[in-house]
PDB file of C-alpha atoms and ligand atoms in Angstrom:
ATOM      1  CA  MET L   1     121.932 106.563 108.787  1.00 55.00           C
ATOM      2  CA  THR L   2     123.152 103.007 109.389  1.00 63.00           C
ATOM      3  CA  SER L   3     120.059 101.092 110.477  1.00 88.00           C
ATOM      4  CA  LEU L   4     119.322  97.766 108.830  1.00 97.00           C
ATOM      5  CA  ILE L   5     116.308  97.677 106.518  1.00 98.00           C
ATOM      6  CA  LEU L   6     114.941  94.376 105.241  1.00 98.00           C
ATOM      7  CA  VAL L   7     113.210  94.593 101.869  1.00 98.00           C
ATOM      8  CA  THR L   8     110.960  91.635 101.124  1.00 98.00           C
ATOM      9  CA  GLY L   9     110.306  91.405  97.398  1.00 98.00           C
ATOM     10  CA  GLY L  10     113.532  93.351  96.877  1.00 98.00           C
ATOM     11  CA  THR L  11     114.082  91.385  93.653  1.00 98.00           C
ATOM     12  CA  GLY L  12     110.697  92.359  92.169  1.00 98.00           C
ATOM     13  CA  THR L  13     109.612  95.285  90.002  1.00 98.00           C
ATOM     14  CA  LEU L  14     108.979  97.637  92.920  1.00 98.00           C
ATOM     15  CA  GLY L  15     111.510  96.266  95.420  1.00 98.00           C
ATOM     16  CA  ARG L  16     114.361  96.596  92.915  1.00 98.00           C
ATOM     17  CA  LEU L  17     113.528 100.297  92.652  1.00 98.00           C
ATOM     18  CA  VAL L  18     113.243 100.735  96.439  1.00 98.00           C
ATOM     19  CA  VAL L  19     116.614  99.174  97.337  1.00 98.00           C
ATOM     20  CA  PRO L  20     118.888 101.777  95.659  1.00 98.00           C
ATOM     21  CA  ARG L  21     116.856 104.614  97.145  1.00 98.00           C
ATOM     22  CA  LEU L  22     117.362 103.239 100.659  1.00 98.00           C
ATOM     23  CA  ARG L  23     121.067 102.730 100.018  1.00 97.00           C
ATOM     24  CA  GLU L  24     121.410 106.289  98.739  1.00 96.00           C
ATOM     25  CA  ALA L  25     119.934 107.429 102.060  1.00 96.00           C
ATOM     26  CA  GLY L  26     122.708 105.532 103.846  1.00 96.00           C
ATOM     27  CA  ALA L  27     120.709 102.534 105.068  1.00 97.00           C
ATOM     28  CA  LYS L  28     122.157  99.051 105.271  1.00 97.00           C
ATOM     29  CA  VAL L  29     119.891  96.888 103.111  1.00 98.00           C
ATOM     30  CA  ARG L  30     119.058  93.201 103.257  1.00 98.00           C
ATOM     31  CA  VAL L  31     116.837  91.588 100.622  1.00 98.00           C
ATOM     32  CA  LEU L  32     114.645  88.535 101.096  1.00 98.00           C
ATOM     33  CA  SER L  33     114.329  86.197  98.121  1.00 98.00           C
ATOM     34  CA  ARG L  34     113.186  82.620  97.595  1.00 98.00           C
ATOM     35  CA  GLN L  35     116.306  82.086  95.493  1.00 97.00           C
ATOM     36  CA  ALA L  36     119.854  81.941  96.845  1.00 96.00           C
ATOM     37  CA  ARG L  37     121.671  85.018  95.560  1.00 96.00           C
ATOM     38  CA  ALA L  38     125.173  86.419  96.029  1.00 96.00           C
ATOM     39  CA  ALA L  39     125.553  89.808  97.735  1.00 95.00           C
ATOM     40  CA  ASP L  40     125.345  92.764  95.360  1.00 93.00           C
ATOM     41  CA  GLY L  41     127.862  95.312  96.594  1.00 93.00           C
ATOM     42  CA  ASP L  42     126.811  96.015 100.155  1.00 94.00           C
ATOM     43  CA  VAL L  43     123.284  94.615  99.685  1.00 97.00           C
ATOM     44  CA  GLU L  44     122.935  91.314 101.519  1.00 97.00           C
ATOM     45  CA  PHE L  45     120.521  88.609 100.261  1.00 98.00           C
ATOM     46  CA  VAL L  46     118.815  86.162 102.599  1.00 98.00           C
ATOM     47  CA  ARG L  47     116.955  83.163 101.275  1.00 98.00           C
ATOM     48  CA  GLY L  48     113.467  82.633 102.648  1.00 98.00           C
ATOM     49  CA  ASP L  49     109.889  81.923 101.678  1.00 98.00           C
ATOM     50  CA  LEU L  50     106.888  83.736 103.142  1.00 98.00           C
ATOM     51  CA  ASP L  51     104.586  80.935 102.008  1.00 98.00           C
ATOM     52  CA  THR L  52     106.386  78.265 104.045  1.00 98.00           C
ATOM     53  CA  GLY L  53     108.078  80.436 106.699  1.00 98.00           C
ATOM     54  CA  ALA L  54     111.482  78.927 105.885  1.00 98.00           C
ATOM     55  CA  GLY L  55     114.320  81.391 106.493  1.00 98.00           C
ATOM     56  CA  ILE L  56     112.096  84.262 107.659  1.00 98.00           C
ATOM     57  CA  GLU L  57     113.392  84.446 111.245  1.00 98.00           C
ATOM     58  CA  ALA L  58     116.963  84.839 109.972  1.00 98.00           C
ATOM     59  CA  ALA L  59     115.787  87.421 107.435  1.00 98.00           C
ATOM     60  CA  VAL L  60     114.132  89.702 110.009  1.00 98.00           C
ATOM     61  CA  ALA L  61     116.851  89.386 112.679  1.00 98.00           C
ATOM     62  CA  GLY L  62     118.276  92.804 113.512  1.00 97.00           C
ATOM     63  CA  ALA L  63     116.071  94.736 111.072  1.00 98.00           C
ATOM     64  CA  GLU L  64     114.763  98.053 112.414  1.00 98.00           C
ATOM     65  CA  VAL L  65     112.522  98.554 109.400  1.00 98.00           C
ATOM     66  CA  ILE L  66     110.916  95.993 107.099  1.00 98.00           C
ATOM     67  CA  VAL L  67     109.713  97.212 103.711  1.00 98.00           C
ATOM     68  CA  HIS L  68     107.273  94.549 102.624  1.00 98.00           C
ATOM     69  CA  CYS L  69     107.166  94.419  98.818  1.00 98.00           C
ATOM     70  CA  ALA L  70     106.841  90.637  98.445  1.00 98.00           C
ATOM     71  CA  GLY L  71     103.541  89.718  96.896  1.00 98.00           C
ATOM     72  CA  ALA L  72     101.740  87.466  94.480  1.00 97.00           C
ATOM     73  CA  GLN L  73      98.309  87.246  92.890  1.00 94.00           C
ATOM     74  CA  LYS L  74      96.972  85.507  96.008  1.00 94.00           C
ATOM     75  CA  GLY L  75      97.933  84.543  99.551  1.00 97.00           C
ATOM     76  CA  ASP L  76      99.332  87.910 100.641  1.00 98.00           C
ATOM     77  CA  GLY L  77      97.366  87.789 103.923  1.00 98.00           C
ATOM     78  CA  ASP L  78      99.143  84.568 104.857  1.00 98.00           C
ATOM     79  CA  LYS L  79     102.505  85.974 103.771  1.00 98.00           C
ATOM     80  CA  ALA L  80     101.946  89.010 105.999  1.00 98.00           C
ATOM     81  CA  ARG L  81     100.993  86.740 108.904  1.00 98.00           C
ATOM     82  CA  THR L  82     104.240  84.800 108.548  1.00 98.00           C
ATOM     83  CA  LEU L  83     106.231  88.024 108.365  1.00 98.00           C
ATOM     84  CA  VAL L  84     104.519  89.532 111.409  1.00 98.00           C
ATOM     85  CA  ARG L  85     105.038  86.391 113.468  1.00 98.00           C
ATOM     86  CA  ALA L  86     108.784  86.444 112.808  1.00 98.00           C
ATOM     87  CA  ALA L  87     109.077  90.238 113.162  1.00 98.00           C
ATOM     88  CA  SER L  88     107.267  90.222 116.515  1.00 97.00           C
ATOM     89  CA  GLY L  89     109.860  87.812 117.849  1.00 96.00           C
ATOM     90  CA  ALA L  90     112.684  90.036 116.649  1.00 95.00           C
ATOM     91  CA  GLY L  91     111.894  93.296 118.477  1.00 93.00           C
ATOM     92  CA  ALA L  92     109.561  95.968 117.196  1.00 95.00           C
ATOM     93  CA  PRO L  93     110.565  96.798 113.613  1.00 98.00           C
ATOM     94  CA  HIS L  94     108.570  99.365 111.639  1.00 98.00           C
ATOM     95  CA  LEU L  95     106.580  97.437 108.997  1.00 98.00           C
ATOM     96  CA  VAL L  96     106.176  99.408 105.778  1.00 98.00           C
ATOM     97  CA  ASN L  97     103.668  97.725 103.538  1.00 98.00           C
ATOM     98  CA  ILE L  98     102.685  98.300  99.912  1.00 99.00           C
ATOM     99  CA  SER L  99      99.056  97.699  99.061  1.00 98.00           C
ATOM    100  CA  VAL L 100      96.671  98.592  96.282  1.00 98.00           C
ATOM    101  CA  VAL L 101      94.198 101.433  95.818  1.00 98.00           C
ATOM    102  CA  GLY L 102      90.747  99.848  96.117  1.00 98.00           C
ATOM    103  CA  ALA L 103      91.634  97.299  98.801  1.00 97.00           C
ATOM    104  CA  GLY L 104      88.426  97.240 100.845  1.00 94.00           C
ATOM    105  CA  ARG L 105      86.296  98.721  98.042  1.00 98.00           C
ATOM    106  CA  VAL L 106      86.126  95.684  95.737  1.00 98.00           C
ATOM    107  CA  PRO L 107      83.544  93.123  96.956  1.00 98.00           C
ATOM    108  CA  GLN L 108      84.728  89.561  97.452  1.00 97.00           C
ATOM    109  CA  ASP L 109      81.260  88.047  97.900  1.00 96.00           C
ATOM    110  CA  SER L 110      81.070  85.402  95.201  1.00 97.00           C
ATOM    111  CA  GLY L 111      83.465  82.857  93.747  1.00 97.00           C
ATOM    112  CA  LEU L 112      83.343  84.935  90.563  1.00 97.00           C
ATOM    113  CA  ASP L 113      84.411  88.104  92.414  1.00 98.00           C
ATOM    114  CA  ARG L 114      87.262  86.264  94.097  1.00 97.00           C
ATOM    115  CA  ALA L 115      88.365  84.494  90.918  1.00 97.00           C
ATOM    116  CA  MET L 116      88.630  87.751  88.955  1.00 97.00           C
ATOM    117  CA  PHE L 117      89.442  90.314  91.641  1.00 97.00           C
ATOM    118  CA  GLY L 118      90.663  88.216  94.602  1.00 97.00           C
ATOM    119  CA  TYR L 119      93.907  90.194  94.487  1.00 98.00           C
ATOM    120  CA  PHE L 120      92.119  93.127  96.175  1.00 98.00           C
ATOM    121  CA  GLY L 121      90.869  90.849  98.973  1.00 98.00           C
ATOM    122  CA  SER L 122      94.318  89.387  99.442  1.00 98.00           C
ATOM    123  CA  LYS L 123      95.890  92.863  99.740  1.00 98.00           C
ATOM    124  CA  LEU L 124      93.203  93.926 102.242  1.00 98.00           C
ATOM    125  CA  ALA L 125      93.910  90.801 104.313  1.00 98.00           C
ATOM    126  CA  ALA L 126      97.632  91.698 104.370  1.00 98.00           C
ATOM    127  CA  GLU L 127      96.800  95.274 105.414  1.00 98.00           C
ATOM    128  CA  GLN L 128      94.640  94.017 108.283  1.00 98.00           C
ATOM    129  CA  VAL L 129      97.297  91.602 109.528  1.00 98.00           C
ATOM    130  CA  ILE L 130      99.873  94.400 109.567  1.00 98.00           C
ATOM    131  CA  ALA L 131      97.581  96.977 111.184  1.00 98.00           C
ATOM    132  CA  GLY L 132      96.635  94.438 113.864  1.00 98.00           C
ATOM    133  CA  SER L 133     100.189  93.230 114.473  1.00 98.00           C
ATOM    134  CA  GLY L 134     100.945  95.450 117.468  1.00 98.00           C
ATOM    135  CA  LEU L 135     104.093  96.552 115.609  1.00 98.00           C
ATOM    136  CA  PRO L 136     104.606 100.094 114.322  1.00 98.00           C
ATOM    137  CA  TRP L 137     103.330 100.183 110.736  1.00 98.00           C
ATOM    138  CA  THR L 138     102.755 102.186 107.593  1.00 98.00           C
ATOM    139  CA  THR L 139     100.732 101.095 104.561  1.00 98.00           C
ATOM    140  CA  LEU L 140     100.862 102.843 101.207  1.00 99.00           C
ATOM    141  CA  ARG L 141      98.197 102.025  98.643  1.00 99.00           C
ATOM    142  CA  ALA L 142      99.229 102.497  95.017  1.00 99.00           C
ATOM    143  CA  THR L 143      97.407 102.104  91.720  1.00 98.00           C
ATOM    144  CA  GLN L 144      98.772  99.707  89.078  1.00 98.00           C
ATOM    145  CA  PHE L 145     102.309 100.464  87.956  1.00 98.00           C
ATOM    146  CA  HIS L 146     103.152 101.410  84.360  1.00 98.00           C
ATOM    147  CA  GLU L 147     105.574  98.463  84.498  1.00 98.00           C
ATOM    148  CA  LEU L 148     102.697  96.054  85.203  1.00 98.00           C
ATOM    149  CA  TRP L 149     100.589  97.494  82.408  1.00 98.00           C
ATOM    150  CA  LEU L 150     103.482  97.133  79.990  1.00 98.00           C
ATOM    151  CA  THR L 151     103.822  93.440  80.918  1.00 98.00           C
ATOM    152  CA  VAL L 152     100.059  92.944  80.536  1.00 98.00           C
ATOM    153  CA  ALA L 153      99.894  94.805  77.214  1.00 98.00           C
ATOM    154  CA  ARG L 154     102.852  92.858  75.791  1.00 98.00           C
ATOM    155  CA  ALA L 155     101.210  89.558  76.756  1.00 98.00           C
ATOM    156  CA  MET L 156      97.855  90.634  75.312  1.00 98.00           C
ATOM    157  CA  ALA L 157      99.466  91.739  72.062  1.00 98.00           C
ATOM    158  CA  LYS L 158     100.484  88.121  71.463  1.00 97.00           C
ATOM    159  CA  LEU L 159      96.784  87.268  71.045  1.00 98.00           C
ATOM    160  CA  PRO L 160      95.157  87.643  67.627  1.00 97.00           C
ATOM    161  CA  VAL L 161      92.232  89.524  69.244  1.00 98.00           C
ATOM    162  CA  ILE L 162      92.588  91.417  72.531  1.00 98.00           C
ATOM    163  CA  PRO L 163      89.710  91.235  75.039  1.00 97.00           C
ATOM    164  CA  VAL L 164      89.153  94.500  76.931  1.00 98.00           C
ATOM    165  CA  ALA L 165      86.832  95.026  79.877  1.00 98.00           C
ATOM    166  CA  THR L 166      84.283  97.703  78.991  1.00 97.00           C
ATOM    167  CA  GLY L 167      83.705 100.546  81.426  1.00 98.00           C
ATOM    168  CA  THR L 168      86.890  99.682  83.322  1.00 98.00           C
ATOM    169  CA  ARG L 169      89.412 102.448  83.866  1.00 98.00           C
ATOM    170  CA  PHE L 170      92.907 102.533  85.304  1.00 98.00           C
ATOM    171  CA  GLN L 171      95.197 105.223  86.688  1.00 98.00           C
ATOM    172  CA  PRO L 172      98.682 103.787  86.224  1.00 98.00           C
ATOM    173  CA  VAL L 173     101.601 105.222  88.148  1.00 98.00           C
ATOM    174  CA  ASP L 174     105.332 105.016  87.593  1.00 98.00           C
ATOM    175  CA  GLY L 175     106.954 102.318  89.746  1.00 98.00           C
ATOM    176  CA  GLY L 176     109.942 104.579  90.408  1.00 98.00           C
ATOM    177  CA  GLU L 177     107.672 107.240  91.882  1.00 98.00           C
ATOM    178  CA  VAL L 178     106.016 104.652  94.144  1.00 98.00           C
ATOM    179  CA  ALA L 179     109.454 103.368  95.181  1.00 98.00           C
ATOM    180  CA  ALA L 180     110.596 106.873  96.083  1.00 98.00           C
ATOM    181  CA  ARG L 181     107.521 107.426  98.253  1.00 98.00           C
ATOM    182  CA  LEU L 182     107.856 104.019  99.906  1.00 98.00           C
ATOM    183  CA  ALA L 183     111.522 104.678 100.696  1.00 98.00           C
ATOM    184  CA  GLU L 184     110.572 108.058 102.152  1.00 98.00           C
ATOM    185  CA  LEU L 185     107.975 106.384 104.377  1.00 98.00           C
ATOM    186  CA  ALA L 186     110.493 103.703 105.408  1.00 98.00           C
ATOM    187  CA  LEU L 187     112.958 106.377 106.496  1.00 97.00           C
ATOM    188  CA  GLY L 188     110.286 108.236 108.463  1.00 97.00           C
ATOM    189  CA  SER L 189     108.126 107.507 111.480  1.00 98.00           C
ATOM    190  CA  PRO L 190     105.255 104.981 111.371  1.00 98.00           C
ATOM    191  CA  ALA L 191     102.315 106.699 109.675  1.00 98.00           C
ATOM    192  CA  GLY L 192      99.513 104.108 109.652  1.00 98.00           C
ATOM    193  CA  LEU L 193      97.516 104.325 106.428  1.00 98.00           C
ATOM    194  CA  ALA L 194      99.390 106.884 104.306  1.00 98.00           C
ATOM    195  CA  PRO L 195      97.676 108.949 101.596  1.00 98.00           C
ATOM    196  CA  ASP L 196      97.280 106.914  98.382  1.00 98.00           C
ATOM    197  CA  ILE L 197      99.619 107.323  95.437  1.00 98.00           C
ATOM    198  CA  ALA L 198      98.119 107.267  91.945  1.00 98.00           C
ATOM    199  CA  GLY L 199      99.153 108.202  88.431  1.00 98.00           C
ATOM    200  CA  PRO L 200      98.473 111.546  86.740  1.00 98.00           C
ATOM    201  CA  ARG L 201      95.744 110.359  84.313  1.00 98.00           C
ATOM    202  CA  ILE L 202      92.836 107.942  84.157  1.00 98.00           C
ATOM    203  CA  TYR L 203      92.372 105.810  81.024  1.00 98.00           C
ATOM    204  CA  PRO L 204      89.740 103.371  79.803  1.00 98.00           C
ATOM    205  CA  MET L 205      91.392  99.964  79.506  1.00 98.00           C
ATOM    206  CA  ALA L 206      91.021 100.026  75.719  1.00 98.00           C
ATOM    207  CA  ASP L 207      93.028 103.283  75.548  1.00 98.00           C
ATOM    208  CA  LEU L 208      95.917 101.790  77.537  1.00 98.00           C
ATOM    209  CA  VAL L 209      96.054  98.841  75.167  1.00 98.00           C
ATOM    210  CA  ARG L 210      95.715 101.011  72.050  1.00 98.00           C
ATOM    211  CA  SER L 211      98.524 103.348  73.081  1.00 97.00           C
ATOM    212  CA  TYR L 212     100.783 100.362  73.710  1.00 98.00           C
ATOM    213  CA  LEU L 213      99.953  98.898  70.282  1.00 98.00           C
ATOM    214  CA  ARG L 214     100.672 102.273  68.649  1.00 97.00           C
ATOM    215  CA  ALA L 215     104.014 102.627  70.453  1.00 97.00           C
ATOM    216  CA  ALA L 216     105.007  99.066  69.512  1.00 97.00           C
ATOM    217  CA  GLY L 217     103.897  99.487  65.879  1.00 97.00           C
ATOM    218  CA  LYS L 218     101.340  96.669  66.136  1.00 97.00           C
ATOM    219  CA  ARG L 219      97.732  96.360  65.001  1.00 97.00           C
ATOM    220  CA  ARG L 220      95.216  94.111  66.732  1.00 97.00           C
ATOM    221  CA  PRO L 221      91.415  94.155  66.913  1.00 98.00           C
ATOM    222  CA  LEU L 222      89.993  94.748  70.403  1.00 98.00           C
ATOM    223  CA  LEU L 223      87.080  92.676  71.677  1.00 98.00           C
ATOM    224  CA  PRO L 224      84.975  94.605  74.247  1.00 98.00           C
ATOM    225  CA  MET L 225      83.683  92.406  77.089  1.00 97.00           C
ATOM    226  CA  ARG L 226      81.487  93.279  80.034  1.00 97.00           C
ATOM    227  CA  LEU L 227      82.749  91.472  83.128  1.00 97.00           C
ATOM    228  CA  PRO L 228      80.059  89.974  85.391  1.00 97.00           C
ATOM    229  CA  GLY L 229      79.813  90.211  89.185  1.00 97.00           C
ATOM    230  CA  LYS L 230      79.828  92.794  91.968  1.00 98.00           C
ATOM    231  CA  ALA L 231      83.593  93.205  92.032  1.00 98.00           C
ATOM    232  CA  ALA L 232      83.664  94.067  88.326  1.00 98.00           C
ATOM    233  CA  ALA L 233      80.800  96.536  88.871  1.00 98.00           C
ATOM    234  CA  ALA L 234      82.745  98.208  91.705  1.00 98.00           C
ATOM    235  CA  VAL L 235      85.796  98.527  89.480  1.00 98.00           C
ATOM    236  CA  ARG L 236      83.616 100.000  86.699  1.00 98.00           C
ATOM    237  CA  ALA L 237      82.404 102.506  89.303  1.00 98.00           C
ATOM    238  CA  GLY L 238      86.017 103.499  89.981  1.00 98.00           C
ATOM    239  CA  ALA L 239      86.903 101.550  93.160  1.00 98.00           C
ATOM    240  CA  ASN L 240      90.440 101.080  91.822  1.00 98.00           C
ATOM    241  CA  LEU L 241      91.005 104.797  91.180  1.00 98.00           C
ATOM    242  CA  ALA L 242      92.168 107.685  93.355  1.00 98.00           C
ATOM    243  CA  PRO L 243      91.494 110.811  91.265  1.00 98.00           C
ATOM    244  CA  GLU L 244      92.073 113.059  94.283  1.00 98.00           C
ATOM    245  CA  ARG L 245      95.530 111.513  94.724  1.00 98.00           C
ATOM    246  CA  ALA L 246      96.817 111.857  91.141  1.00 98.00           C
ATOM    247  CA  VAL L 247     100.245 112.800  92.476  1.00 98.00           C
ATOM    248  CA  GLY L 248     102.387 110.773  90.055  1.00 98.00           C
ATOM    249  CA  LEU L 249     104.053 112.915  87.386  1.00 98.00           C
ATOM    250  CA  ILE L 250     105.067 110.415  84.714  1.00 98.00           C
ATOM    251  CA  THR L 251     102.257 109.595  82.296  1.00 98.00           C
ATOM    252  CA  TRP L 252     101.677 106.257  80.598  1.00 98.00           C
ATOM    253  CA  GLU L 253     102.569 107.885  77.272  1.00 97.00           C
ATOM    254  CA  GLN L 254     105.887 109.187  78.646  1.00 98.00           C
ATOM    255  CA  PHE L 255     106.663 105.783  80.144  1.00 98.00           C
ATOM    256  CA  LEU L 256     105.873 104.045  76.836  1.00 98.00           C
ATOM    257  CA  ALA L 257     108.016 106.502  74.883  1.00 97.00           C
ATOM    258  CA  ALA L 258     110.972 105.628  77.116  1.00 97.00           C
ATOM    259  CA  GLN L 259     110.394 101.858  77.140  1.00 97.00           C
ATOM    260  CA  VAL L 260     108.869 100.805  73.842  1.00 95.00           C
ATOM    261  CA  SER L 261     109.902 101.282  70.245  1.00 90.00           C
ATOM    262  CA  ALA L 262     108.163 100.055  67.113  1.00 84.00           C
TER     263      ALA L 262
HETATM  264  N1  LIG B 301     102.517  95.826  90.195  1.00 70.87           N
HETATM  265  C1  LIG B 301     101.563  96.703  90.500  1.00 70.87           C
HETATM  266  O1  LIG B 301     100.971  97.346  89.633  1.00 70.87           O
HETATM  267  C2  LIG B 301     101.202  96.936  91.957  1.00 70.87           C
HETATM  268  C3  LIG B 301     100.304  97.950  92.316  1.00 70.87           C
HETATM  269  C4  LIG B 301      99.995  98.158  93.661  1.00 70.87           C
HETATM  270  C5  LIG B 301     100.597  97.341  94.628  1.00 70.87           C
HETATM  271  N2  LIG B 301     101.466  96.363  94.240  1.00 70.87           N
HETATM  272  C6  LIG B 301     102.081  95.520  95.257  1.00 70.87           C
HETATM  273  O2  LIG B 301     103.477  95.818  95.268  1.00 70.87           O
HETATM  274  C7  LIG B 301     104.195  94.651  95.637  1.00 70.87           C
HETATM  275  C8  LIG B 301     105.307  94.413  94.633  1.00 70.87           C
HETATM  276  O3  LIG B 301     104.748  94.244  93.350  1.00 70.87           O
HETATM  277  P1  LIG B 301     105.713  93.952  92.113  1.00 70.87           P
HETATM  278  O4  LIG B 301     104.971  94.341  90.893  1.00 70.87           O
HETATM  279  O5  LIG B 301     107.076  94.504  92.368  1.00 70.87           O
HETATM  280  O6  LIG B 301     105.772  92.347  92.166  1.00 70.87           O
HETATM  281  P2  LIG B 301     106.735  91.369  91.387  1.00 70.87           P
HETATM  282  O7  LIG B 301     107.575  92.082  90.386  1.00 70.87           O
HETATM  283  O8  LIG B 301     105.895  90.232  90.914  1.00 70.87           O
HETATM  284  O9  LIG B 301     107.712  90.832  92.519  1.00 70.87           O
HETATM  285  C9  LIG B 301     107.225  89.996  93.528  1.00 70.87           C
HETATM  286  C10 LIG B 301     108.291  89.885  94.597  1.00 70.87           C
HETATM  287  O10 LIG B 301     107.740  89.118  95.679  1.00 70.87           O
HETATM  288  C11 LIG B 301     108.671  88.151  96.068  1.00 70.87           C
HETATM  289  N3  LIG B 301     107.897  86.990  96.549  1.00 70.87           N
HETATM  290  C12 LIG B 301     106.810  86.432  95.967  1.00 70.87           C
HETATM  291  N4  LIG B 301     106.393  85.373  96.690  1.00 70.87           N
HETATM  292  C13 LIG B 301     107.230  85.283  97.758  1.00 70.87           C
HETATM  293  C14 LIG B 301     107.310  84.386  98.854  1.00 70.87           C
HETATM  294  N5  LIG B 301     106.460  83.362  99.001  1.00 70.87           N
HETATM  295  N6  LIG B 301     108.292  84.576  99.759  1.00 70.87           N
HETATM  296  C15 LIG B 301     109.170  85.598  99.621  1.00 70.87           C
HETATM  297  N7  LIG B 301     109.152  86.474  98.596  1.00 70.87           N
HETATM  298  C16 LIG B 301     108.195  86.303  97.671  1.00 70.87           C
HETATM  299  C17 LIG B 301     109.508  87.837  94.844  1.00 70.87           C
HETATM  300  O11 LIG B 301     110.804  87.459  95.265  1.00 70.87           O
HETATM  301  P3  LIG B 301     111.638  86.172  94.709  1.00 70.87           P
HETATM  302  O12 LIG B 301     111.004  85.775  93.394  1.00 70.87           O
HETATM  303  O13 LIG B 301     113.045  86.691  94.567  1.00 70.87           O
HETATM  304  O14 LIG B 301     111.488  85.169  95.775  1.00 70.87           O
HETATM  305  C18 LIG B 301     109.564  89.182  94.142  1.00 70.87           C
HETATM  306  O15 LIG B 301     110.658  89.946  94.587  1.00 70.87           O
HETATM  307  C19 LIG B 301     103.162  93.538  95.763  1.00 70.87           C
HETATM  308  O16 LIG B 301     102.783  93.431  97.106  1.00 70.87           O
HETATM  309  C20 LIG B 301     101.993  94.046  94.949  1.00 70.87           C
HETATM  310  O17 LIG B 301     100.761  93.500  95.383  1.00 70.87           O
HETATM  311  C21 LIG B 301     101.799  96.157  92.939  1.00 70.87           C
END
């Protein structure tokens, strides 16, 4: 297998886990980053920015597959549009997109909904751009990664009191397991909307925070808060969960045991 695969976001939490899996399968890998970076072994880095479009044409040139892991809290629809525009001018690469479980199920009606849960709207916009691109495509929706929850829990543990959203549950999944599935999809034929990938267990937010505090040997009071708005209500009703797709094997507790010590 010698085809060229571009990984946008190949420097991020997920992308960094995808790149070695593609290389192990024999693919030639190019990574897009906003920073100039030296090649890492046989992985080439191309500088470009999906917000401005700078460098994107050079990044997509010659790629047969584009694994799109670049993302931010907002603006992912526009990023996808920029990527699609460049990719369409460079042949017909297979676009493999990572999205989030719940995209399309979390209302974006009010300013409040968008301020707190606009991420879901932004991921849906990216999905729609890719599905409507005319290019072959695959989108995988994942729940939140253990890695993200660890970052969030560490930041929250710096506060004297930790606010937790009542009634809100999460189903975190190991980033390595998502990366393996995304690489598998990238090496296969375009599949459209692939079955979701979600972690093995569902936890109230307070339980995720408490198990982190326990693993890190910290004590903090939790402050329960009920979030207002339709988006928050949808999340309380489980819009962000995929219980029927609990295919991840690594639990939050196992992840914490490997990553955190008191
Ligand atoms: N984290 C989760 O729990 C989760 C769950 C479901 C889906 N996802 C999705 O998975 C993807 C990856 O998430 P992650 O946690 O790995 O994110 P991350 O660690 O924050 O990494 C973000 C990546 O996006 C790149 N990027 C950001 N803005 C860019 C721009 N304007 N132009 C080009 N590249 C840009 C960054 O590259 P440089 O900084 O090198 O430029 C970086 O590699 C995102 O689309 C996210 O929405 C994440």
